[in-house]
Amino acid sequence: MPGILVYALHYEGAINKNSLGAVSEAARLAGELGTEAHAIVMGGDDLTDDLCASLGRYGAAKVLRAKGPEGLAQPVVDAMAKAVADGGYDYALFGGGLLGFEIGAGLAARLGAGVTMEVTAVNVDGGRLVAERPIHGDSSISSSRYKGFGIIIGRLNAFETQEAGSGAATVEDLDVELSEWSTRATMVKRGEQRGVDVDIEGADLLVAGGRGLGKAEGFEMLEQLAGTLGGAVAATRAVVDAGWFPYAAQIGQTGKTVAPKLYLAAGISGAIQHKVGMQSSENIVAINKDANAPIFEYSDLGIVGDLNKIVPKLNDAIKVKKGG
Amino acid sequence: MKICVLVKEVPDAAVEKRIDPSTGRMDRSGERNLNPYDTHAIEAAMQIKEGGAVEVDEIVAVTMGPASAVRALHKAVSLGADRSVHLSDDALAGSDVAATGYALAQTLERESPDLVLLGQQSDDGECYTIGAVLADHLRMPSLTQVIKMDVVEGKLTCERQAEYGYDTVEIRTPAVISVGDAINEPRYPSLKAIMGAKKKPLEALGAGDVGVDISKVGAEGSQVDCGTFKAPPAKQAGTIIEDEDTIETVGKIVAWLDERKLI
Ligand SMILES: Cc1cc2nc3c(=O)[nH]c(=O)nc-3n(C[C@H](O)[C@H](O)[C@H](O)COP(=O)(O)OP(=O)(O)OC[C@H]3O[C@@H](n4cnc5c(N)ncnc54)[C@H](O)[C@@H]3O)c2cc1C
Ligand SMILES: Nc1ncnc2c1ncn2[C@@H]1O[C@H](COP(=O)(O)O)[C@@H](O)[C@H]1O
């Protein structure tokens, strides 16, 4: 009796890390429910038997492989709706990520199902899944129970990747007929990198900048501070989308996840989608002129003030300290 | 081309947050305003209209919400919408994301738009998903988080950041697009537009007017039951320094960093 269907995203022949986390989580939950976790993938020839079967290592009993475009949500909704109609699943689970949100929501509409997003934990209670979601700026956690089919969309990095599976999964091809509207979107270019390639993942100390810098040139100040500290510079999506800083340095939901010894955030509001990429940092310091900025709710040291005044003086003071 | 823009009334983020001591939850009462993310969707509609690449016949602001939500519609009209539609019904109270999307889709069905625009997220709901729900009901292609959109007759070329970098996607209309906040810098309404907003047509509709099946909406009709709440694990509150004397402030930061062997 199959129970949980997980969507696994892939790119250039590798399965997304958050998807592997979702497969691991589904396998754990299916074990408790006494059912199975299956994964579904969509793409072209790069979805080899080996790649699909490798999901068995994370606990997928079976992998459904559908042919279709990559990186678009609605064709996957078609495929998952078909799989649910054929297979009698009770739940669909997604790792954190943009596509998971789009597919999960589309599937909820298609199936008339319940959906919860930004889920940080899933438990079994009375033979049913209960999903926990932090709400209101993470000030409270609500529990979702589903009246019928349940769709759970995880928060980025919420589910741990675990190689607890028994080996290769069976791979089955799923024939899907795409709905007319799904075929009206076509991917022209995918995964374009904007800006230079910088490596921030190895850095112990990160100085991150957001829209509060006011302009692209504001990053010069952060480069200097990072240089003095011996770290690297990171950014929010708002400034990356604005073209102020390269995409490779973006932290958060659609960027990188980091956990440095120090994360110093300047002019960053601390939106959930940013938080998910840096909340495991050992020490979080924030400089923001708005005492109400959400980032202060999870900083170890918060400075309420103007970064233009503070950052240059901080740089000087650290130089002096290091010199002496 | 006819464009519908979805707007929502949300608690004003500029108003100081307060935790209600009796429930331990954020108190969200008080000032309400147009969801700031939606102003980007209205601006995107205006830029298409003014851009001249396609003929825009009409921009219609649509909301679902209680009586007070008309203010969000007035604001949307002052920013450029030609008229607005307000879906309001006691039966809709307590609807979850899927039910809200369904009710809005029913409302939009009557308008037959060529393009539906949304904000990337509602400041209070933080679901980022209404667009995808709507699109499935409306049988339209859809994309969220769009930060660049070129429009020609019948076709949109959209750019957005997804998990592996920037994607460029071509979409044949009609379509549902949620725009990211980097897509534009919304204009401010003129005083004249603010004054005139209440004179523009505003259609008030109930669930029955748009053929909403009541059994599918409201708390009863929603498929998710999120009845129980708990407090998140207690986190040690951080130290806060108000910067008054910057030399003193940086001295404290350096000492703090030094104590933790970070410099
Ligand atoms: C699906 C989805 C995915 C997303 N993915 C990401 C992601 O991967 N990464 C990400 O970062 N965001 C992401 N976002 C966007 C996120 O919601 C926020 O919009 C974004 O993080 C805000 O960036 P910011 O903090 O730079 O800008 P803002 O929110 O505009 O904050 C700027 C801050 O600077 C402060 N400030 C202004 N001037 C000064 C000054 N002189 N001195 C000190 N402080 C000052 C302000 O008080 C404000 O708090 C995503 C959103 C969605 C919906
Ligand atoms: N009740 C509503 N009425 C009209 N539009 C809405 C409503 N709720 C959400 N939206 C739209 O959907 C977008 C995303 O909201 P959400 O999915 O709640 O984060 C918002 O920016 C609005 O454009």
XYZ file of C-alpha atoms and ligand atoms in Angstrom:
663
model
C 0.000 0.000 0.000
C 1.803 3.135 -1.177
C 1.389 6.172 1.014
C 3.564 9.203 0.370
C 4.568 10.598 -3.003
C 7.627 12.875 -3.060
C 8.636 15.148 -5.895
C 12.373 15.067 -6.592
C 13.829 18.004 -8.495
C 17.004 17.505 -10.511
C 19.420 19.613 -12.508
C 22.261 18.524 -14.777
C 22.114 14.920 -13.704
C 21.988 15.450 -9.945
C 19.041 15.310 -7.570
C 18.419 18.450 -5.509
C 19.628 18.225 -1.909
C 16.312 19.415 -0.456
C 14.533 16.772 -2.496
C 16.801 14.108 -1.012
C 15.839 15.457 2.408
C 12.167 15.173 1.488
C 12.608 11.580 0.282
C 14.395 10.694 3.541
C 11.638 12.318 5.585
C 8.886 10.575 3.612
C 10.618 7.225 4.115
C 10.798 7.800 7.860
C 7.113 8.783 8.024
C 5.994 5.957 5.750
C 7.809 3.556 8.080
C 5.765 4.859 11.003
C 2.547 4.733 9.019
C 3.280 1.257 7.715
C 3.194 2.397 4.096
C 5.762 3.252 1.418
C 7.441 6.383 0.166
C 7.660 6.776 -3.603
C 9.418 9.486 -5.564
C 8.427 11.093 -8.841
C 10.823 12.751 -11.279
C 10.249 14.542 -14.562
C 12.734 15.266 -17.300
C 14.493 13.875 -20.340
C 17.267 11.408 -21.016
C 19.412 12.585 -18.138
C 17.023 10.754 -15.827
C 18.924 7.506 -16.167
C 17.887 4.266 -14.485
C 20.849 4.632 -12.135
C 20.029 8.183 -11.111
C 16.397 7.281 -10.424
C 17.242 4.040 -8.611
C 19.716 5.923 -6.405
C 16.747 7.472 -4.585
C 16.327 4.050 -2.983
C 19.347 4.876 -0.809
C 17.269 7.609 0.809
C 14.346 5.288 1.326
C 12.192 5.522 -1.803
C 10.685 2.107 -2.551
C 9.740 3.083 -6.080
C 10.555 5.927 -8.471
C 8.063 7.086 -11.078
C 9.787 8.623 -14.085
C 7.761 10.921 -16.317
C 8.940 12.462 -19.571
C 8.511 16.192 -19.721
C 10.101 19.594 -19.520
C 12.404 20.421 -16.617
C 12.175 23.358 -14.277
C 8.479 24.074 -14.833
C 5.813 23.305 -12.256
C 2.608 22.613 -14.118
C 3.754 19.557 -16.115
C 4.749 18.005 -12.779
C 1.259 18.760 -11.415
C -0.136 16.769 -14.343
C 2.217 13.879 -13.608
C 1.551 13.835 -9.881
C -2.212 14.043 -10.376
C -1.952 11.034 -12.668
C 0.194 9.109 -10.185
C -2.237 9.884 -7.364
C -5.187 8.768 -9.496
C -3.373 5.508 -10.349
C -1.677 4.780 -7.068
C -3.895 5.752 -4.171
C -1.422 7.967 -2.316
C -2.597 9.842 0.766
C 0.078 12.532 0.887
C 2.464 14.454 -1.320
C 5.664 15.850 0.140
C 8.061 18.493 -1.183
C 11.437 19.744 0.018
C 11.899 23.485 0.275
C 12.267 25.313 -2.987
C 10.457 27.517 -5.403
C 9.249 24.735 -7.660
C 7.928 22.734 -4.717
C 5.714 25.666 -3.748
C 4.330 26.001 -7.260
C 3.754 22.296 -7.796
C 2.310 21.675 -4.337
C -0.161 24.550 -4.658
C -1.174 23.556 -8.192
C -1.693 19.975 -7.053
C -3.828 21.127 -4.119
C -6.108 22.921 -6.581
C -6.229 19.931 -8.917
C -7.020 17.386 -6.204
C -9.100 19.617 -3.946
C -6.559 18.802 -1.259
C -5.223 20.579 1.783
C -1.799 22.194 1.546
C 0.654 23.565 4.114
C 3.822 25.367 3.182
C 7.004 26.314 5.073
C 6.658 23.150 7.131
C 9.484 22.574 9.622
C 8.409 19.249 11.138
C 6.033 16.382 10.363
C 4.715 13.901 12.919
C 2.439 10.898 12.921
C -0.590 11.176 15.175
C -3.392 8.616 15.207
C -2.213 7.148 11.924
C -2.313 10.520 10.144
C 0.360 13.075 9.334
C 0.428 16.373 11.182
C 2.539 19.184 9.753
C 4.023 21.984 11.838
C 4.377 25.403 10.331
C 5.835 28.492 12.002
C 3.598 31.506 11.346
C 3.532 35.241 12.023
C 7.222 35.779 11.570
C 7.997 32.507 13.373
C 6.374 33.734 16.588
C 4.017 30.773 16.785
C 3.794 27.262 15.364
C 0.530 25.949 13.950
C -0.293 22.285 13.371
C -2.039 21.245 10.164
C -4.250 18.204 9.994
C -5.736 17.124 6.687
C -9.351 16.199 6.100
C -8.452 14.264 2.963
C -5.385 14.210 0.749
C -2.574 16.185 2.412
C 0.144 18.194 0.667
C 3.188 19.160 2.689
C 5.749 21.645 1.402
C 8.836 21.809 3.576
C 10.823 24.839 4.512
C 14.282 24.944 3.006
C 16.640 22.556 4.834
C 13.849 21.398 7.172
C 14.272 17.731 6.311
C 17.541 16.011 6.955
C 19.075 13.888 4.229
C 19.527 10.349 5.458
C 20.848 7.357 3.604
C 18.719 4.936 5.529
C 17.265 3.106 2.551
C 17.970 -0.505 1.678
C 19.428 0.066 -1.788
C 18.162 0.626 -5.305
C 14.551 1.648 -5.880
C 12.439 0.116 -8.638
C 12.055 2.524 -11.521
C 8.774 2.708 -13.384
C 7.950 4.908 -16.374
C 4.803 6.948 -15.982
C 2.906 7.964 -19.091
C 1.457 11.409 -18.699
C -0.569 13.474 -21.033
C 0.200 17.094 -20.309
C -2.745 19.435 -19.962
C -3.107 22.077 -22.656
C -2.155 24.953 -20.360
C 0.968 23.187 -19.142
C 2.282 23.116 -22.690
C 1.841 26.857 -23.094
C 4.968 27.584 -21.048
C 8.381 26.700 -22.432
C 11.790 26.980 -20.825
C 14.050 29.094 -23.016
C 17.084 29.186 -20.753
C 17.568 27.564 -17.354
C 19.993 28.176 -14.518
C 21.699 31.260 -15.900
C 24.340 32.557 -13.486
C 24.441 36.310 -13.145
C 27.573 38.089 -12.041
C 30.930 36.573 -11.289
C 31.442 33.227 -9.645
C 32.390 33.784 -6.029
C 32.882 31.109 -3.411
C 31.277 31.934 -0.098
C 30.566 28.436 1.133
C 34.053 27.891 2.445
C 34.190 31.141 4.425
C 34.221 31.064 8.237
C 33.208 34.701 8.477
C 30.577 36.243 6.240
C 29.593 39.873 5.911
C 26.231 40.064 4.180
C 24.530 43.082 2.644
C 20.946 43.914 1.735
C 18.850 46.685 0.298
C 19.776 48.903 3.235
C 23.133 49.520 1.524
C 21.191 51.866 -0.725
C 23.196 51.240 -3.880
C 25.581 48.776 -5.496
C 28.582 50.834 -4.322
C 27.540 50.149 -0.734
C 29.112 46.718 -1.136
C 32.604 48.284 -1.305
C 32.301 49.059 2.378
C 31.416 45.427 3.092
C 34.276 44.134 0.920
C 36.665 46.156 3.066
C 35.184 44.863 6.308
C 35.254 41.285 5.018
C 38.876 41.795 3.972
C 39.806 42.986 7.446
C 37.980 40.087 9.087
C 39.413 37.580 6.638
C 35.995 36.545 5.350
C 33.783 36.858 2.284
C 30.759 38.938 1.253
C 27.244 37.548 0.800
C 23.925 39.148 -0.207
C 20.133 38.993 -0.123
C 18.004 38.244 -3.129
C 16.684 41.780 -3.251
C 20.133 43.154 -4.089
C 21.035 40.268 -6.388
C 17.843 40.763 -8.402
C 18.703 44.465 -8.532
C 22.060 43.570 -10.064
C 24.155 44.960 -7.178
C 25.895 41.695 -6.373
C 26.434 38.281 -8.027
C 23.894 35.508 -7.677
C 26.600 33.092 -6.523
C 26.781 35.052 -3.249
C 23.050 34.965 -2.496
C 21.893 33.399 0.753
C 18.446 31.903 1.249
C 15.559 30.018 -0.253
C 16.729 30.228 -3.877
C 20.387 30.790 -3.034
C 22.997 29.178 -0.803
C 22.712 27.770 2.683
C 25.612 28.630 4.943
C 26.579 28.155 8.575
C 29.722 30.228 9.191
C 31.221 31.074 12.597
C 30.113 34.674 12.095
C 27.314 36.067 9.937
C 27.298 39.845 10.042
C 24.206 41.213 8.312
C 24.126 44.872 7.294
C 20.946 46.472 5.957
C 19.077 43.173 5.835
C 15.507 42.934 7.103
C 15.769 39.223 7.821
C 12.851 37.829 5.797
C 12.068 34.141 6.378
C 13.395 33.292 2.915
C 16.726 34.800 3.877
C 16.725 33.321 7.375
C 16.388 29.752 6.125
C 19.756 30.048 4.429
C 21.763 31.360 7.387
C 19.996 30.593 10.661
C 22.464 27.858 11.586
C 25.350 30.343 11.702
C 27.162 30.150 15.042
C 27.050 33.885 15.724
C 24.651 36.290 14.064
C 25.278 40.029 14.240
C 22.849 42.447 12.600
C 23.078 46.144 11.857
C 19.746 47.696 10.913
C 18.282 51.125 11.474
C 14.800 49.722 12.090
C 14.458 48.400 15.649
C 11.486 46.339 14.441
C 13.397 44.475 11.712
C 12.695 40.733 11.959
C 16.420 39.952 11.863
C 16.770 41.197 15.448
C 14.495 38.360 16.528
C 17.219 35.858 15.720
C 20.454 37.809 16.095
C 22.880 37.212 18.934
C 24.015 40.809 18.747
C 21.789 43.467 17.220
C 22.851 47.021 16.525
C 20.090 49.518 15.853
C 21.702 52.218 13.782
C 22.847 53.497 10.394
C 25.232 51.104 8.684
C 26.855 53.979 6.797
C 28.095 55.334 10.096
C 28.856 52.045 11.808
C 30.491 49.833 9.173
C 33.482 52.082 8.299
C 34.244 52.749 11.967
C 33.867 49.072 12.780
C 36.339 48.255 10.030
C 38.842 50.736 11.483
C 38.371 49.436 15.004
C 38.891 45.808 13.978
C 42.033 46.802 12.067
C 43.383 48.474 15.181
C 42.473 45.459 17.309
C 44.132 43.046 14.895
C 47.201 45.234 14.539
C 47.666 45.485 18.278
C -5.623 42.943 -23.554
C -7.399 42.894 -20.221
C -5.350 42.669 -17.041
C -6.657 41.679 -13.616
C -4.444 42.485 -10.640
C -5.023 40.704 -7.347
C -4.603 42.811 -4.271
C -4.994 42.123 -0.594
C -5.401 44.161 2.533
C -2.819 43.270 5.193
C -1.742 44.578 8.600
C 0.580 47.538 8.205
C 4.126 46.293 8.798
C 5.249 49.772 9.812
C 3.070 49.562 12.886
C 4.971 48.198 15.834
C 4.392 44.516 16.413
C 3.005 43.479 19.731
C 2.763 40.026 21.232
C -0.586 39.421 22.862
C 0.399 38.225 26.372
C -2.730 36.069 26.761
C -2.046 33.959 23.670
C 1.665 34.496 23.151
C 0.882 35.335 19.539
C 1.593 38.368 17.431
C -1.178 40.891 17.729
C -2.141 41.795 14.202
C -4.962 44.158 14.925
C -4.624 47.818 14.194
C -3.737 49.592 10.984
C -4.266 47.803 7.708
C -2.990 48.700 4.284
C -2.579 47.436 0.726
C -0.099 44.543 0.693
C 3.124 46.314 -0.400
C 4.083 43.438 -2.721
C 0.883 44.022 -4.689
C 1.927 47.549 -5.638
C 4.589 45.927 -7.831
C 1.881 43.950 -9.636
C -0.168 47.104 -10.246
C 2.941 48.926 -11.460
C 3.744 46.026 -13.813
C 0.228 46.326 -15.266
C 0.654 50.088 -15.680
C 3.984 49.658 -17.443
C 2.444 47.211 -19.907
C -0.358 49.699 -20.552
C 2.007 52.620 -21.001
C 4.643 50.594 -22.843
C 2.611 50.527 -26.030
C 3.701 47.062 -27.223
C 0.163 45.799 -26.655
C -3.158 47.565 -26.329
C -4.428 47.369 -22.748
C -8.190 47.878 -22.596
C -8.586 47.695 -18.892
C -6.835 47.053 -15.582
C -9.137 45.584 -12.946
C -8.147 45.246 -9.270
C -9.686 42.221 -7.548
C -9.738 41.326 -3.889
C -11.368 38.873 -1.548
C -11.734 40.049 2.010
C -13.918 41.695 4.636
C -15.638 45.058 4.212
C -12.499 46.984 5.179
C -10.693 45.565 2.129
C -12.284 48.236 -0.084
C -9.465 50.486 1.091
C -6.953 48.228 -0.624
C -9.051 48.540 -3.784
C -9.147 52.330 -3.523
C -5.398 52.355 -3.180
C -5.056 50.052 -6.204
C -7.273 52.346 -8.239
C -5.295 55.392 -7.129
C -2.207 53.611 -8.461
C -3.802 53.143 -11.869
C -6.463 50.423 -11.965
C -9.565 51.419 -13.943
C -12.096 49.710 -11.705
C -12.282 47.096 -8.978
C -14.095 43.999 -7.817
C -14.632 43.079 -4.177
C -15.589 39.536 -3.263
C -16.869 39.503 0.269
C -19.018 36.967 2.044
C -19.257 35.616 5.581
C -19.129 32.142 4.096
C -15.555 32.822 2.937
C -14.159 33.645 6.371
C -11.490 31.212 7.499
C -10.726 29.924 3.993
C -7.301 28.331 3.576
C -4.982 28.995 0.629
C -6.644 26.454 -1.633
C -10.148 27.709 -0.824
C -9.099 31.352 -1.274
C -7.537 30.532 -4.626
C -10.677 28.717 -5.705
C -12.977 31.613 -4.741
C -10.709 34.139 -6.473
C -10.595 31.935 -9.571
C -14.394 31.893 -9.668
C -14.370 35.690 -9.482
C -11.786 36.006 -12.246
C -13.662 33.552 -14.451
C -16.334 36.250 -14.936
C -13.755 38.752 -16.104
C -11.965 36.485 -18.638
C -8.648 38.328 -18.321
C -5.732 37.815 -20.706
C -3.315 38.329 -17.869
C -3.684 37.922 -14.108
C -0.980 39.591 -12.019
C -0.266 38.976 -8.325
C 2.275 40.095 -5.761
C 4.972 37.606 -4.758
C 3.575 37.134 -1.282
C 1.057 38.559 1.102
C 2.719 40.271 4.007
C 0.637 38.328 6.517
C -0.073 35.005 4.811
C 3.396 34.362 3.412
C 2.184 31.535 1.231
C 3.529 32.604 -2.178
C 1.092 30.111 -3.615
C -2.243 31.706 -4.487
C -1.040 32.216 -8.066
C -0.392 28.527 -8.627
C -3.781 27.564 -7.147
C -5.565 30.105 -9.307
C -3.784 29.007 -12.461
C -4.880 25.418 -12.095
C -8.525 26.392 -11.610
C -8.368 28.860 -14.498
C -6.490 26.362 -16.686
C -3.808 28.897 -17.433
C -0.030 28.614 -17.502
C 1.649 30.326 -14.586
C 4.948 31.439 -13.145
C 5.846 33.035 -9.810
C 8.640 35.412 -8.781
C 8.915 37.055 -12.202
C 11.334 40.002 -12.189
C 11.357 40.843 -15.893
C 8.477 40.494 -18.303
C 8.364 41.382 -21.995
C 4.879 41.404 -23.398
C 3.885 41.123 -27.034
C 0.478 40.151 -28.364
C -0.298 36.670 -27.071
C 3.121 36.019 -25.573
C 5.107 36.822 -22.430
C 8.836 36.345 -22.004
C 9.549 36.114 -18.288
C 12.691 35.935 -16.213
C 12.894 34.750 -12.661
C 15.324 33.345 -10.186
C 14.729 29.690 -9.324
C 16.846 27.126 -7.489
C 19.733 26.971 -9.949
C 19.989 30.540 -11.212
C 17.891 32.669 -13.527
C 15.364 31.018 -15.842
C 13.815 32.527 -18.952
C 10.373 31.161 -19.751
C 8.076 31.901 -22.663
C 4.358 31.779 -21.965
C 1.388 32.014 -24.285
C -1.456 34.011 -22.743
C -3.883 33.960 -21.019
C -1.609 33.455 -18.015
C -1.223 33.980 -14.284
C 1.999 35.711 -13.248
C 3.156 36.623 -9.776
C 5.817 39.303 -9.841
C 8.845 39.642 -7.584
C 9.512 42.948 -5.878
C 12.598 43.594 -8.016
C 10.482 43.897 -11.175
C 9.897 47.629 -10.775
C 9.815 50.624 -8.480
C 6.117 51.374 -7.877
C 5.004 54.955 -8.400
C 3.319 57.053 -5.747
C -0.299 57.970 -6.363
C -1.012 61.607 -7.161
C -3.286 63.515 -4.818
C -5.777 63.785 -7.648
C -5.750 60.010 -8.146
C -6.264 59.435 -4.419
C -9.203 61.830 -4.396
C -10.713 60.288 -7.522
C -10.293 56.659 -6.462
C -13.627 56.413 -4.712
C -15.445 57.531 -7.832
C -14.191 54.688 -10.006
C -16.550 51.710 -10.391
C -16.365 49.180 -7.592
C -18.387 46.017 -7.892
C -19.258 44.213 -4.655
C -19.960 40.511 -5.041
C -20.987 37.699 -2.740
C -20.013 34.060 -3.027
C -23.283 33.265 -4.808
C -22.690 35.932 -7.467
C -19.556 34.202 -8.688
C -20.864 30.657 -8.346
C -18.674 29.668 -5.418
C -19.706 26.296 -4.019
C -20.026 27.174 -0.323
C -19.097 23.656 0.731
C -15.587 24.239 -0.641
C -14.773 27.458 1.226
C -14.621 28.924 4.713
C -13.173 27.105 7.686
C -15.619 24.223 7.133
C -14.817 23.785 3.460
C -11.056 24.125 3.841
C -9.131 20.886 3.652
C -6.581 21.871 6.258
C -7.415 22.197 9.881
C -4.779 24.248 11.671
C -6.442 24.460 15.007
C -3.601 24.039 17.447
C -0.827 26.486 18.126
C 2.278 26.314 20.227
C 5.148 28.603 21.010
C 8.431 27.985 19.206
C 11.330 26.689 21.291
C 12.498 29.497 23.535
C 15.541 31.190 22.104
C 17.930 33.194 24.206
C 17.259 36.816 23.332
C 20.225 38.527 21.736
C 21.944 41.626 23.031
C 20.670 44.853 21.493
C 22.744 48.001 21.222
C 21.129 51.292 20.216
C 23.753 53.268 18.362
C 24.112 56.684 19.915
C 27.852 57.206 20.127
C 29.262 55.223 17.207
C 32.805 54.965 18.618
C 31.352 53.442 21.753
C 29.108 51.155 19.699
C 31.930 49.747 17.600
C 33.974 49.312 20.780
C 31.207 47.083 22.124
C 30.963 45.135 18.858
C 34.724 44.545 18.783
C 34.686 43.378 22.404
C 31.796 41.048 21.659
C 33.554 39.565 18.629
C 36.814 39.288 20.533
C 35.157 37.456 23.403
C 33.966 34.843 20.933
C 37.403 34.647 19.289
C 36.022 35.848 15.964
C 38.771 38.395 15.397
C 9.742 32.228 -2.875
C 10.683 33.296 -2.393
C 12.054 33.023 -2.392
C 12.940 33.983 -1.902
N 14.269 33.661 -1.845
C 15.130 34.521 -1.229
C 16.517 34.175 -1.050
O 17.000 33.132 -1.497
N 17.303 35.043 -0.390
C 16.841 36.242 0.102
O 17.628 36.982 0.706
N 15.556 36.603 -0.084
C 14.686 35.779 -0.745
N 13.394 36.163 -0.940
C 13.020 37.577 -0.682
C 12.747 37.908 0.758
O 11.375 37.686 1.026
C 13.039 39.412 1.026
O 12.293 40.191 0.114
C 14.523 39.785 0.900
O 15.341 38.890 1.638
C 14.724 41.204 1.391
O 16.058 41.612 1.194
P 16.699 42.787 2.039
O 16.739 42.390 3.464
O 17.984 43.111 1.360
O 15.734 44.022 1.762
P 14.627 44.701 2.663
O 13.647 43.718 3.149
O 14.148 45.846 1.866
O 15.429 45.225 3.947
C 16.330 46.275 3.947
C 16.647 46.604 5.395
O 17.668 47.582 5.448
C 17.414 48.455 6.531
N 18.118 49.709 6.267
C 17.833 50.638 5.328
N 18.730 51.643 5.366
C 19.600 51.338 6.350
C 20.746 51.996 6.884
N 21.199 53.151 6.393
N 21.392 51.413 7.919
C 20.951 50.237 8.435
N 19.892 49.574 7.961
C 19.219 50.109 6.933
C 15.912 48.576 6.564
O 15.479 48.941 7.870
C 15.459 47.172 6.163
O 15.199 46.355 7.300
C 12.479 35.237 -1.450
C 11.117 35.514 -1.494
C 10.220 34.563 -1.951
C 8.753 34.891 -1.963
N -7.612 37.484 -0.311
C -6.946 37.851 -1.409
N -7.545 38.640 -2.341
C -6.883 39.015 -3.460
N -5.629 38.655 -3.725
C -4.983 37.881 -2.848
C -5.592 37.425 -1.645
N -4.692 36.683 -0.968
C -3.569 36.685 -1.710
N -3.734 37.397 -2.850
C -2.741 37.629 -3.919
O -1.815 36.585 -3.917
C -0.502 37.085 -3.706
C 0.290 36.067 -2.921
O -0.298 35.877 -1.657
P 0.026 34.635 -0.709
O -0.030 33.413 -1.556
O -1.022 34.707 0.348
O 1.416 34.903 -0.156
C -0.704 38.438 -3.041
O 0.397 39.291 -3.283
C -1.970 38.919 -3.719
O -1.664 39.459 -5.002
